[in-house]
Amino acid sequence: MNFWVLEKSVLIIVNNHTAVEENTSEKKELNRGLKNRHIQLIALGGAIGTGLFLGIGPAAVLAGPAVILGYAVAGIIAFFIMRQLGEMVVNEPVSGSFSHFANKYMGPFAGFSSGWNYWFLYILVSMSELTAIGVYVQFWWPEIPLWQSSLFFFIVVNALNLASVKVYGEAEFWFSIIKVLAIVAMIIFGTYLLFSGSGGEQASVTNLWNDGGFFPKGWLSEDGKGGFQGLLAAMALIMFSFGGLELIGITAAEAENPEKNIPRATNQVIYRILIFYVGALIILFSLSPWRNITAGSSPFVMIFENLKGFQFSLFGSTFYFTSIIANALNIIVLTAALSVYNSSVYSNSRMLYGLAKQGNAPRFLLKLNNNHVPIMAILVSAAFAAICIIINKLIPEKALGILMSLVVSALIINWLMISITHLYFKKEKIKEGKKTLFPSFLYPVSNYICLIFLVGILAMMWITGLKISVELIPIWLILLYLGYLIVKKRQANQTES
């Protein structure tokens, strides 16, 4: 029988067992096995995933070149939120991250709802990434069903996470190294193609504005039919790209010297966004007219695939583009999807572990294996993520779009909770007269900017084709509240007995 515990409770009653058998694994703690290089690359990898490689396609179709501005603005908002989270995490580096802080500074329901919403969010992210992996595999082998690729990598990545946190950190370190080197190489090589003339006649910086203007779908284009509508409609998809940055906070309980490493990783977020999103997109949209980008493929792979017929000269020698470039890029985007799924498995298990410590999840989720990995939390999360394989089996052509829409709603709730929790956190610290080691920018103005922006995203989702995702939010919150009431009732009955 599984028991639930009150937060900060001191008594646990187990049927016919002594306190000694309360589970020795609970006396273990998560290991601080993530070194500085792990934290840096985990944070960096969180900014480079399917949202950059695959999510750009649908957003570019909606907004054209203006999507570059969208990523810059959304990136700044994401940075503000990460600084707010960073201030809390550095002050108290514990498992459960923002769920712990919501529970402590806003109340038990806030902790319960933010934690379970985050877990649900990353179950959806896991599904999205597993689906994206199948899409990338089909670039080489279109005959392989999505569900088969998803199943194979599902097994491999979960096995890595069951080993130890250090194995996860090493895997994510090398996944991120590959992504970073690839994006840097793409930017450098794309710049060479653009300014050397080797990219073909269609490669020109003028592609950023010569086909309907920089805002081709709204009020401000040259023909009067373009403008901000397309950009605003794309913002929900753009926000999906930045889901994962809050992973910096999740690693705090297992990071070496979190007071030093967490701020360093957080501060680098804005530079990563400018380089890897804005910089890469400027090159991407310059190499080929934006209308050539389709919603169903990776623009990175597609544009370099289209360039394979061109030749270029370097050091007196002539080289010819072949499909090798496109194949190499597909390896990179596959690595990116694996990286994000790897981190999803990690973050989900740690959030469940943190919820169990609060008393907001079943106690058996506290079980650690000999390597101090929350084994039951990983297995439970894996069981729910495996639903993706069924979805890909039944509706493979619609799976990614459906999952990404749901992810955005859960992500917005998550970020709203972080920003609101930070307001309560700062109010408490000011009341106590305590200064924090890593204060956020422009408090409280940046909090209100973030809240207004996120509510605006919900409004745009309502106006555009994601209305159902907004309508599901209050239903989801009601379900969370009912779950909270059930947990508290069981806890009350436990105390009385």
Short mmCIF file of C-alpha atoms in Angstrom, two decimals:
data_model
loop_
_atom_site.label_atom_id
_atom_site.label_comp_id
_atom_site.label_asym_id
_atom_site.label_seq_id
_atom_site.Cartn_x
_atom_site.Cartn_y
_atom_site.Cartn_z
CA MET A 1 0.00 0.00 0.00
CA ASN A 2 1.32 3.46 -0.89
CA PHE A 3 1.02 6.25 1.64
CA TRP A 4 1.01 10.03 1.25
CA VAL A 5 2.64 12.38 3.72
CA LEU A 6 1.89 15.88 4.90
CA GLU A 7 4.51 18.49 4.03
CA LYS A 8 6.86 18.91 6.99
CA SER A 9 5.09 16.06 8.81
CA VAL A 10 7.02 14.05 11.35
CA LEU A 11 5.01 10.82 11.57
CA ILE A 12 4.70 8.11 8.96
CA ILE A 13 2.71 5.04 9.84
CA VAL A 14 3.40 1.87 7.89
CA ASN A 15 1.34 -1.30 8.20
CA ASN A 16 3.03 -3.71 10.63
CA HIS A 17 6.49 -2.34 9.86
CA THR A 18 8.93 -0.42 11.97
CA ALA A 19 10.38 2.97 11.14
CA VAL A 20 13.62 1.22 10.27
CA GLU A 21 11.94 -0.30 7.22
CA GLU A 22 10.60 3.06 6.17
CA ASN A 23 12.73 2.59 3.13
CA THR A 24 16.42 3.06 3.51
CA SER A 25 16.51 4.61 0.05
CA GLU A 26 14.69 7.62 1.47
CA LYS A 27 17.68 8.29 3.67
CA LYS A 28 19.74 8.62 0.55
CA GLU A 29 19.86 11.93 -1.19
CA LEU A 30 20.31 12.94 -4.79
CA ASN A 31 24.01 13.16 -5.61
CA ARG A 32 25.60 16.45 -6.61
CA GLY A 33 27.16 14.75 -9.60
CA LEU A 34 26.65 17.50 -12.20
CA LYS A 35 29.84 19.46 -12.70
CA ASN A 36 30.15 23.00 -14.03
CA ARG A 37 30.69 21.81 -17.62
CA HIS A 38 27.54 19.68 -17.35
CA ILE A 39 25.44 22.59 -16.07
CA GLN A 40 26.75 24.93 -18.77
CA LEU A 41 25.99 22.53 -21.60
CA ILE A 42 22.66 21.42 -20.12
CA ALA A 43 21.60 25.07 -20.03
CA LEU A 44 22.93 25.62 -23.52
CA GLY A 45 21.25 22.48 -24.82
CA GLY A 46 17.96 23.63 -23.35
CA ALA A 47 17.96 26.55 -25.78
CA ILE A 48 18.67 24.39 -28.84
CA GLY A 49 16.12 21.74 -29.61
CA THR A 50 13.19 20.82 -31.78
CA GLY A 51 11.78 24.34 -31.42
CA LEU A 52 14.80 25.72 -33.27
CA PHE A 53 15.13 23.02 -35.89
CA LEU A 54 11.58 21.80 -36.57
CA GLY A 55 9.33 24.43 -34.98
CA ILE A 56 10.68 27.23 -37.16
CA GLY A 57 8.92 25.84 -40.23
CA PRO A 58 5.31 26.46 -39.11
CA ALA A 59 6.25 29.80 -37.49
CA ALA A 60 8.03 30.99 -40.67
CA VAL A 61 4.99 30.12 -42.77
CA LEU A 62 2.82 32.28 -40.49
CA ALA A 63 5.16 35.28 -40.09
CA GLY A 64 7.83 35.19 -42.80
CA PRO A 65 11.12 36.95 -41.92
CA ALA A 66 9.39 38.73 -39.01
CA VAL A 67 9.74 35.47 -37.09
CA ILE A 68 13.32 36.62 -36.38
CA LEU A 69 11.96 39.52 -34.31
CA GLY A 70 9.53 37.15 -32.63
CA TYR A 71 12.33 34.89 -31.42
CA ALA A 72 14.29 37.89 -30.13
CA VAL A 73 11.35 39.27 -28.12
CA ALA A 74 10.31 35.87 -26.76
CA GLY A 75 13.95 35.20 -25.87
CA ILE A 76 14.13 38.34 -23.75
CA ILE A 77 10.96 37.33 -21.90
CA ALA A 78 12.41 33.86 -21.34
CA PHE A 79 15.59 35.42 -19.97
CA PHE A 80 13.64 37.56 -17.48
CA ILE A 81 11.82 34.46 -16.24
CA MET A 82 15.03 32.47 -15.97
CA ARG A 83 16.59 35.24 -13.86
CA GLN A 84 13.55 35.18 -11.58
CA LEU A 85 13.86 31.41 -11.20
CA GLY A 86 17.63 31.70 -10.82
CA GLU A 87 17.30 34.08 -7.89
CA MET A 88 15.11 31.61 -6.01
CA VAL A 89 17.21 28.56 -6.89
CA VAL A 90 20.54 30.11 -5.87
CA ASN A 91 18.97 31.19 -2.58
CA GLU A 92 17.79 27.62 -1.91
CA PRO A 93 19.11 24.87 -4.28
CA VAL A 94 16.65 22.05 -3.59
CA SER A 95 14.84 19.30 -5.47
CA GLY A 96 11.49 20.28 -6.92
CA SER A 97 12.71 23.71 -8.03
CA PHE A 98 9.86 26.19 -8.58
CA SER A 99 7.28 23.72 -7.27
CA HIS A 100 9.11 23.81 -3.93
CA PHE A 101 9.10 27.62 -3.94
CA ALA A 102 5.43 27.83 -4.92
CA ASN A 103 4.62 25.44 -2.09
CA LYS A 104 6.69 27.45 0.39
CA TYR A 105 5.76 31.01 -0.56
CA MET A 106 2.29 30.73 -2.11
CA GLY A 107 0.76 27.70 -0.43
CA PRO A 108 0.27 23.93 -0.84
CA PHE A 109 -2.05 24.11 -3.85
CA ALA A 110 0.37 26.34 -5.74
CA GLY A 111 3.16 23.85 -5.11
CA PHE A 112 0.96 20.92 -6.06
CA SER A 113 -0.39 22.49 -9.25
CA SER A 114 2.90 23.96 -10.51
CA GLY A 115 4.74 20.68 -9.93
CA TRP A 116 2.18 18.43 -11.57
CA ASN A 117 1.66 20.89 -14.43
CA TYR A 118 5.41 20.84 -15.07
CA TRP A 119 5.47 17.07 -15.01
CA PHE A 120 2.54 16.96 -17.43
CA LEU A 121 4.27 19.56 -19.62
CA TYR A 122 7.39 17.45 -19.96
CA ILE A 123 5.43 14.30 -20.60
CA LEU A 124 4.04 16.21 -23.60
CA VAL A 125 7.52 17.48 -24.50
CA SER A 126 8.78 13.90 -24.34
CA MET A 127 6.03 12.87 -26.73
CA SER A 128 6.81 15.76 -29.06
CA GLU A 129 10.51 14.98 -29.13
CA LEU A 130 9.95 11.27 -29.68
CA THR A 131 7.67 12.20 -32.59
CA ALA A 132 10.27 14.60 -34.00
CA ILE A 133 12.89 11.84 -33.78
CA GLY A 134 10.68 9.71 -35.99
CA VAL A 135 10.32 12.57 -38.48
CA TYR A 136 14.09 12.94 -38.74
CA VAL A 137 14.64 9.20 -39.14
CA GLN A 138 12.16 9.21 -42.01
CA PHE A 139 14.41 11.69 -43.83
CA TRP A 140 16.63 8.68 -44.54
CA TRP A 141 14.16 5.82 -44.28
CA PRO A 142 10.63 7.02 -45.07
CA GLU A 143 9.37 3.44 -44.90
CA ILE A 144 10.06 3.20 -41.14
CA PRO A 145 6.88 4.07 -39.17
CA LEU A 146 7.13 6.89 -36.63
CA TRP A 147 6.20 4.64 -33.76
CA GLN A 148 9.07 2.21 -34.35
CA SER A 149 11.72 4.94 -34.21
CA SER A 150 10.03 6.42 -31.14
CA LEU A 151 10.06 3.06 -29.35
CA PHE A 152 13.74 2.39 -30.04
CA PHE A 153 15.00 5.73 -28.74
CA PHE A 154 12.51 5.65 -25.87
CA ILE A 155 14.24 2.52 -24.55
CA VAL A 156 17.79 3.83 -25.09
CA VAL A 157 17.33 7.23 -23.41
CA ASN A 158 15.47 5.87 -20.38
CA ALA A 159 18.21 3.29 -19.89
CA LEU A 160 20.82 6.09 -19.81
CA ASN A 161 18.87 7.98 -17.16
CA LEU A 162 18.46 4.91 -14.98
CA ALA A 163 22.24 4.55 -14.75
CA SER A 164 23.21 7.68 -12.78
CA VAL A 165 22.92 11.46 -12.87
CA LYS A 166 26.51 11.60 -14.06
CA VAL A 167 25.64 9.39 -17.06
CA TYR A 168 22.77 11.73 -17.87
CA GLY A 169 25.08 14.74 -17.50
CA GLU A 170 27.73 13.22 -19.77
CA ALA A 171 25.16 12.25 -22.41
CA GLU A 172 23.66 15.73 -22.37
CA PHE A 173 27.11 17.31 -22.44
CA TRP A 174 28.04 15.55 -25.68
CA PHE A 175 24.59 15.99 -27.23
CA SER A 176 24.91 19.72 -26.59
CA ILE A 177 28.49 19.90 -27.87
CA ILE A 178 27.33 18.42 -31.18
CA LYS A 179 24.44 20.88 -31.42
CA VAL A 180 26.54 23.91 -30.58
CA LEU A 181 29.35 23.06 -32.98
CA ALA A 182 26.83 22.32 -35.71
CA ILE A 183 24.98 25.63 -35.31
CA VAL A 184 28.22 27.60 -35.20
CA ALA A 185 29.47 25.79 -38.31
CA MET A 186 26.14 26.40 -40.05
CA ILE A 187 26.26 30.12 -39.27
CA ILE A 188 29.87 30.43 -40.47
CA PHE A 189 29.32 28.35 -43.58
CA GLY A 190 26.00 30.05 -44.35
CA THR A 191 27.67 33.45 -44.02
CA TYR A 192 30.36 32.35 -46.45
CA LEU A 193 27.76 31.14 -48.97
CA LEU A 194 25.82 34.38 -48.60
CA PHE A 195 28.66 36.84 -49.09
CA SER A 196 30.88 34.85 -51.45
CA GLY A 197 28.15 34.37 -54.03
CA SER A 198 28.47 30.59 -53.75
CA GLY A 199 24.95 30.20 -52.42
CA GLY A 200 23.37 30.82 -55.80
CA GLU A 201 21.38 33.67 -57.28
CA GLN A 202 18.61 33.37 -54.73
CA ALA A 203 20.96 33.89 -51.76
CA SER A 204 20.80 37.53 -50.68
CA VAL A 205 20.22 39.60 -47.56
CA THR A 206 17.41 41.26 -49.50
CA ASN A 207 15.37 38.08 -48.96
CA LEU A 208 14.65 39.52 -45.52
CA TRP A 209 12.41 42.24 -47.01
CA ASN A 210 12.00 41.91 -50.78
CA ASP A 211 8.96 39.59 -50.79
CA GLY A 212 6.17 41.48 -49.08
CA GLY A 213 8.49 43.27 -46.65
CA PHE A 214 9.92 42.16 -43.32
CA PHE A 215 6.32 41.80 -42.09
CA PRO A 216 4.74 40.06 -45.10
CA LYS A 217 1.56 38.90 -43.35
CA GLY A 218 -0.14 41.86 -41.70
CA TRP A 219 -0.47 45.65 -41.81
CA LEU A 220 3.03 46.86 -42.63
CA SER A 221 4.03 45.09 -45.86
CA GLU A 222 4.54 47.04 -49.08
CA ASP A 223 1.25 45.83 -50.55
CA GLY A 224 -0.69 46.77 -47.43
CA LYS A 225 -1.60 43.16 -46.69
CA GLY A 226 1.26 42.35 -44.36
CA GLY A 227 2.22 43.31 -40.84
CA PHE A 228 2.04 42.18 -37.27
CA GLN A 229 -0.86 39.72 -37.53
CA GLY A 230 1.35 36.95 -38.89
CA LEU A 231 4.01 37.54 -36.25
CA LEU A 232 1.50 37.58 -33.42
CA ALA A 233 -0.08 34.38 -34.73
CA ALA A 234 3.33 32.71 -34.73
CA MET A 235 4.23 33.70 -31.16
CA ALA A 236 2.68 30.62 -29.57
CA LEU A 237 4.84 28.36 -31.73
CA ILE A 238 7.87 30.55 -31.03
CA MET A 239 7.33 30.18 -27.27
CA PHE A 240 7.56 26.42 -27.66
CA SER A 241 11.18 26.88 -28.71
CA PHE A 242 12.18 28.22 -25.30
CA GLY A 243 10.60 25.49 -23.22
CA GLY A 244 13.48 23.76 -21.47
CA LEU A 245 15.44 26.76 -20.27
CA GLU A 246 13.98 26.28 -16.79
CA LEU A 247 15.90 23.01 -16.63
CA ILE A 248 18.70 25.12 -15.13
CA GLY A 249 16.63 25.33 -11.96
CA ILE A 250 15.83 21.61 -11.89
CA THR A 251 19.54 20.72 -11.83
CA ALA A 252 20.18 22.76 -8.67
CA ALA A 253 19.77 19.84 -6.24
CA GLU A 254 22.39 17.79 -8.12
CA ALA A 255 24.78 20.56 -9.17
CA GLU A 256 28.23 21.10 -7.71
CA ASN A 257 28.57 24.60 -6.26
CA PRO A 258 25.12 25.81 -7.39
CA GLU A 259 25.71 29.29 -5.97
CA LYS A 260 28.36 29.82 -8.64
CA ASN A 261 27.35 27.56 -11.53
CA ILE A 262 23.62 28.36 -11.72
CA PRO A 263 24.10 32.16 -12.12
CA ARG A 264 26.79 31.63 -14.74
CA ALA A 265 24.56 29.34 -16.79
CA THR A 266 21.51 31.59 -16.40
CA ASN A 267 23.33 34.75 -17.52
CA GLN A 268 24.45 33.06 -20.72
CA VAL A 269 20.86 32.45 -21.83
CA ILE A 270 20.47 35.81 -23.56
CA TYR A 271 23.70 35.36 -25.54
CA ARG A 272 22.69 31.90 -26.66
CA ILE A 273 19.36 33.20 -27.89
CA LEU A 274 20.96 36.01 -29.88
CA ILE A 275 23.58 33.75 -31.44
CA PHE A 276 21.75 30.50 -31.99
CA TYR A 277 18.27 31.75 -32.81
CA VAL A 278 18.49 35.28 -34.16
CA GLY A 279 21.89 34.82 -35.83
CA ALA A 280 21.02 31.48 -37.39
CA LEU A 281 17.62 32.73 -38.61
CA ILE A 282 19.10 35.80 -40.30
CA ILE A 283 21.40 33.50 -42.29
CA LEU A 284 18.61 31.01 -42.93
CA PHE A 285 16.18 33.58 -44.34
CA SER A 286 18.94 35.23 -46.39
CA LEU A 287 20.00 32.03 -48.15
CA SER A 288 16.57 31.32 -49.60
CA PRO A 289 13.25 33.19 -50.06
CA TRP A 290 11.01 32.61 -47.06
CA ARG A 291 8.18 31.27 -49.20
CA ASN A 292 10.31 28.20 -49.95
CA ILE A 293 10.08 27.15 -46.29
CA THR A 294 7.34 24.64 -45.56
CA ALA A 295 5.62 23.76 -42.30
CA GLY A 296 6.32 20.05 -42.53
CA SER A 297 10.11 19.97 -42.76
CA SER A 298 13.22 21.40 -41.15
CA PRO A 299 14.20 24.67 -42.88
CA PHE A 300 17.84 24.01 -42.01
CA VAL A 301 17.91 20.70 -43.83
CA MET A 302 15.71 21.87 -46.69
CA ILE A 303 17.72 24.97 -47.60
CA PHE A 304 21.05 23.19 -47.64
CA GLU A 305 19.48 20.34 -49.59
CA ASN A 306 18.31 22.87 -52.19
CA LEU A 307 21.86 24.25 -52.43
CA LYS A 308 23.40 20.92 -53.35
CA GLY A 309 23.55 21.76 -57.04
CA PHE A 310 25.77 24.80 -56.50
CA GLN A 311 29.53 24.97 -56.46
CA PHE A 312 31.94 27.19 -54.58
CA SER A 313 35.64 27.97 -54.62
CA LEU A 314 37.97 27.87 -51.66
CA PHE A 315 41.77 28.22 -51.65
CA GLY A 316 41.87 27.92 -55.44
CA SER A 317 39.85 24.69 -55.53
CA THR A 318 36.25 24.15 -56.64
CA PHE A 319 33.85 22.18 -54.45
CA TYR A 320 30.37 20.93 -55.25
CA PHE A 321 27.41 20.71 -52.91
CA THR A 322 26.03 17.22 -52.48
CA SER A 323 23.36 15.74 -50.25
CA ILE A 324 26.11 15.10 -47.67
CA ILE A 325 25.37 18.54 -46.22
CA ALA A 326 21.69 17.80 -45.77
CA ASN A 327 22.44 14.39 -44.28
CA ALA A 328 24.89 15.92 -41.82
CA LEU A 329 22.32 18.51 -40.77
CA ASN A 330 19.72 15.81 -40.27
CA ILE A 331 22.09 14.03 -37.91
CA ILE A 332 22.37 17.29 -35.97
CA VAL A 333 18.63 17.85 -35.65
CA LEU A 334 18.18 14.22 -34.63
CA THR A 335 20.80 14.79 -31.92
CA ALA A 336 18.92 17.90 -30.79
CA ALA A 337 15.68 15.97 -30.39
CA LEU A 338 17.44 13.19 -28.48
CA SER A 339 19.02 15.82 -26.23
CA VAL A 340 15.71 17.42 -25.34
CA TYR A 341 14.07 14.05 -24.71
CA ASN A 342 17.02 13.05 -22.53
CA SER A 343 16.55 16.20 -20.45
CA SER A 344 12.78 15.65 -20.32
CA VAL A 345 13.29 12.23 -18.75
CA TYR A 346 15.66 13.79 -16.22
CA SER A 347 13.48 16.79 -15.32
CA ASN A 348 10.28 14.74 -15.05
CA SER A 349 11.81 12.27 -12.62
CA ARG A 350 13.29 15.02 -10.44
CA MET A 351 10.02 16.91 -10.33
CA LEU A 352 8.13 13.77 -9.25
CA TYR A 353 10.79 13.17 -6.61
CA GLY A 354 10.40 16.75 -5.37
CA LEU A 355 6.61 16.43 -5.29
CA ALA A 356 6.93 13.23 -3.26
CA LYS A 357 9.17 15.02 -0.75
CA GLN A 358 6.49 17.72 -0.39
CA GLY A 359 3.82 15.07 0.19
CA ASN A 360 2.15 15.97 -3.12
CA ALA A 361 2.93 12.67 -4.84
CA PRO A 362 2.95 9.00 -3.75
CA ARG A 363 5.72 8.12 -1.33
CA PHE A 364 7.08 5.27 -3.42
CA LEU A 365 8.42 7.88 -5.87
CA LEU A 366 11.09 8.71 -3.29
CA LYS A 367 12.79 5.38 -3.95
CA LEU A 368 16.38 5.77 -5.16
CA ASN A 369 18.54 3.04 -6.65
CA ASN A 370 22.13 2.37 -5.60
CA ASN A 371 23.32 5.20 -7.85
CA HIS A 372 20.99 7.70 -6.11
CA VAL A 373 18.69 7.92 -9.14
CA PRO A 374 14.91 8.19 -8.49
CA ILE A 375 14.15 4.93 -10.25
CA MET A 376 10.39 4.79 -9.66
CA ALA A 377 9.93 8.40 -10.78
CA ILE A 378 11.74 7.61 -14.04
CA LEU A 379 9.68 4.45 -14.67
CA VAL A 380 6.34 6.15 -13.93
CA SER A 381 7.18 9.06 -16.24
CA ALA A 382 8.35 6.64 -18.93
CA ALA A 383 5.05 4.76 -18.77
CA PHE A 384 3.09 7.94 -19.51
CA ALA A 385 5.50 9.15 -22.22
CA ALA A 386 5.08 5.79 -23.95
CA ILE A 387 1.55 6.91 -24.88
CA CYS A 388 3.33 8.84 -27.65
CA ILE A 389 4.14 5.57 -29.36
CA ILE A 390 0.43 4.75 -29.52
CA ILE A 391 -0.39 8.23 -30.84
CA ASN A 392 2.24 7.88 -33.56
CA LYS A 393 0.79 4.50 -34.43
CA LEU A 394 -2.78 5.80 -34.77
CA ILE A 395 -2.42 9.36 -36.15
CA PRO A 396 1.20 9.89 -37.27
CA GLU A 397 0.36 12.76 -39.64
CA LYS A 398 -1.26 14.86 -36.89
CA ALA A 399 0.76 13.87 -33.83
CA LEU A 400 3.40 16.60 -33.73
CA GLY A 401 0.99 19.49 -34.31
CA ILE A 402 -1.41 18.32 -31.61
CA LEU A 403 1.33 17.73 -29.05
CA MET A 404 3.06 21.08 -29.69
CA SER A 405 -0.23 22.94 -29.19
CA LEU A 406 -0.82 21.29 -25.83
CA VAL A 407 2.77 21.90 -24.76
CA VAL A 408 2.47 25.65 -25.27
CA SER A 409 -0.52 25.88 -22.90
CA ALA A 410 1.22 23.92 -20.15
CA LEU A 411 4.44 25.89 -20.73
CA ILE A 412 2.64 29.21 -20.31
CA ILE A 413 1.05 28.04 -17.05
CA ASN A 414 4.50 26.96 -15.87
CA TRP A 415 6.12 30.31 -16.67
CA LEU A 416 3.21 32.26 -15.19
CA MET A 417 3.67 30.33 -11.95
CA ILE A 418 7.42 31.00 -11.86
CA SER A 419 6.95 34.74 -12.31
CA ILE A 420 4.11 34.96 -9.77
CA THR A 421 5.98 32.81 -7.25
CA HIS A 422 8.98 35.10 -7.59
CA LEU A 423 6.82 38.09 -6.62
CA TYR A 424 5.83 36.30 -3.40
CA PHE A 425 9.42 35.20 -2.82
CA LYS A 426 10.78 38.75 -3.14
CA LYS A 427 8.03 40.15 -0.94
CA GLU A 428 8.98 37.68 1.79
CA LYS A 429 12.72 38.42 1.50
CA ILE A 430 12.14 42.18 1.60
CA LYS A 431 9.93 41.72 4.66
CA GLU A 432 12.72 39.70 6.33
CA GLY A 433 15.29 42.30 5.32
CA LYS A 434 17.40 39.69 3.53
CA LYS A 435 19.37 40.27 0.35
CA THR A 436 19.68 37.47 -2.21
CA LEU A 437 22.90 36.48 -3.97
CA PHE A 438 21.51 36.59 -7.52
CA PRO A 439 18.78 39.25 -7.81
CA SER A 440 16.61 39.30 -10.92
CA PHE A 441 16.50 42.18 -13.39
CA LEU A 442 14.11 45.10 -12.95
CA TYR A 443 12.02 43.61 -10.15
CA PRO A 444 9.01 43.93 -10.09
CA VAL A 445 8.66 45.56 -13.53
CA SER A 446 10.11 42.56 -15.37
CA ASN A 447 7.63 40.28 -13.60
CA TYR A 448 4.67 42.34 -14.78
CA ILE A 449 6.09 42.54 -18.32
CA CYS A 450 6.37 38.76 -18.39
CA LEU A 451 2.86 38.24 -17.03
CA ILE A 452 1.31 40.64 -19.57
CA PHE A 453 3.25 39.02 -22.40
CA LEU A 454 2.19 35.49 -21.44
CA VAL A 455 -1.47 36.48 -21.08
CA GLY A 456 -1.14 38.10 -24.52
CA ILE A 457 0.10 34.78 -25.92
CA LEU A 458 -3.02 33.10 -24.56
CA ALA A 459 -5.15 35.78 -26.22
CA MET A 460 -3.43 35.18 -29.57
CA MET A 461 -3.92 31.45 -29.21
CA TRP A 462 -7.63 32.10 -28.66
CA ILE A 463 -7.88 34.31 -31.75
CA THR A 464 -5.86 31.99 -33.99
CA GLY A 465 -6.18 28.28 -34.53
CA LEU A 466 -5.23 27.20 -30.98
CA LYS A 467 -8.49 28.12 -29.28
CA ILE A 468 -9.03 24.58 -27.97
CA SER A 469 -5.70 24.71 -26.12
CA VAL A 470 -6.80 27.84 -24.24
CA GLU A 471 -10.21 26.36 -23.46
CA LEU A 472 -8.56 23.31 -21.93
CA ILE A 473 -6.52 25.39 -19.45
CA PRO A 474 -9.36 26.05 -16.92
CA ILE A 475 -10.44 22.42 -17.24
CA TRP A 476 -6.88 21.31 -16.51
CA LEU A 477 -6.64 23.64 -13.50
CA ILE A 478 -9.93 22.26 -12.14
CA LEU A 479 -8.58 18.72 -12.51
CA LEU A 480 -5.44 19.76 -10.67
CA TYR A 481 -7.52 21.22 -7.85
CA LEU A 482 -9.62 18.06 -7.57
CA GLY A 483 -6.41 16.04 -7.41
CA TYR A 484 -5.15 18.35 -4.69
CA LEU A 485 -8.34 17.88 -2.65
CA ILE A 486 -8.03 14.10 -2.94
CA VAL A 487 -4.41 14.20 -1.75
CA LYS A 488 -5.22 16.44 1.20
CA LYS A 489 -8.16 14.23 2.21
CA ARG A 490 -5.93 11.15 2.19
CA GLN A 491 -3.33 13.02 4.21
CA ALA A 492 -5.96 14.06 6.77
CA ASN A 493 -7.19 10.47 7.07
CA GLN A 494 -3.59 9.32 7.47
CA THR A 495 -3.01 11.76 10.31
CA GLU A 496 -6.21 10.77 12.12
CA SER A 497 -5.28 7.09 11.96
#
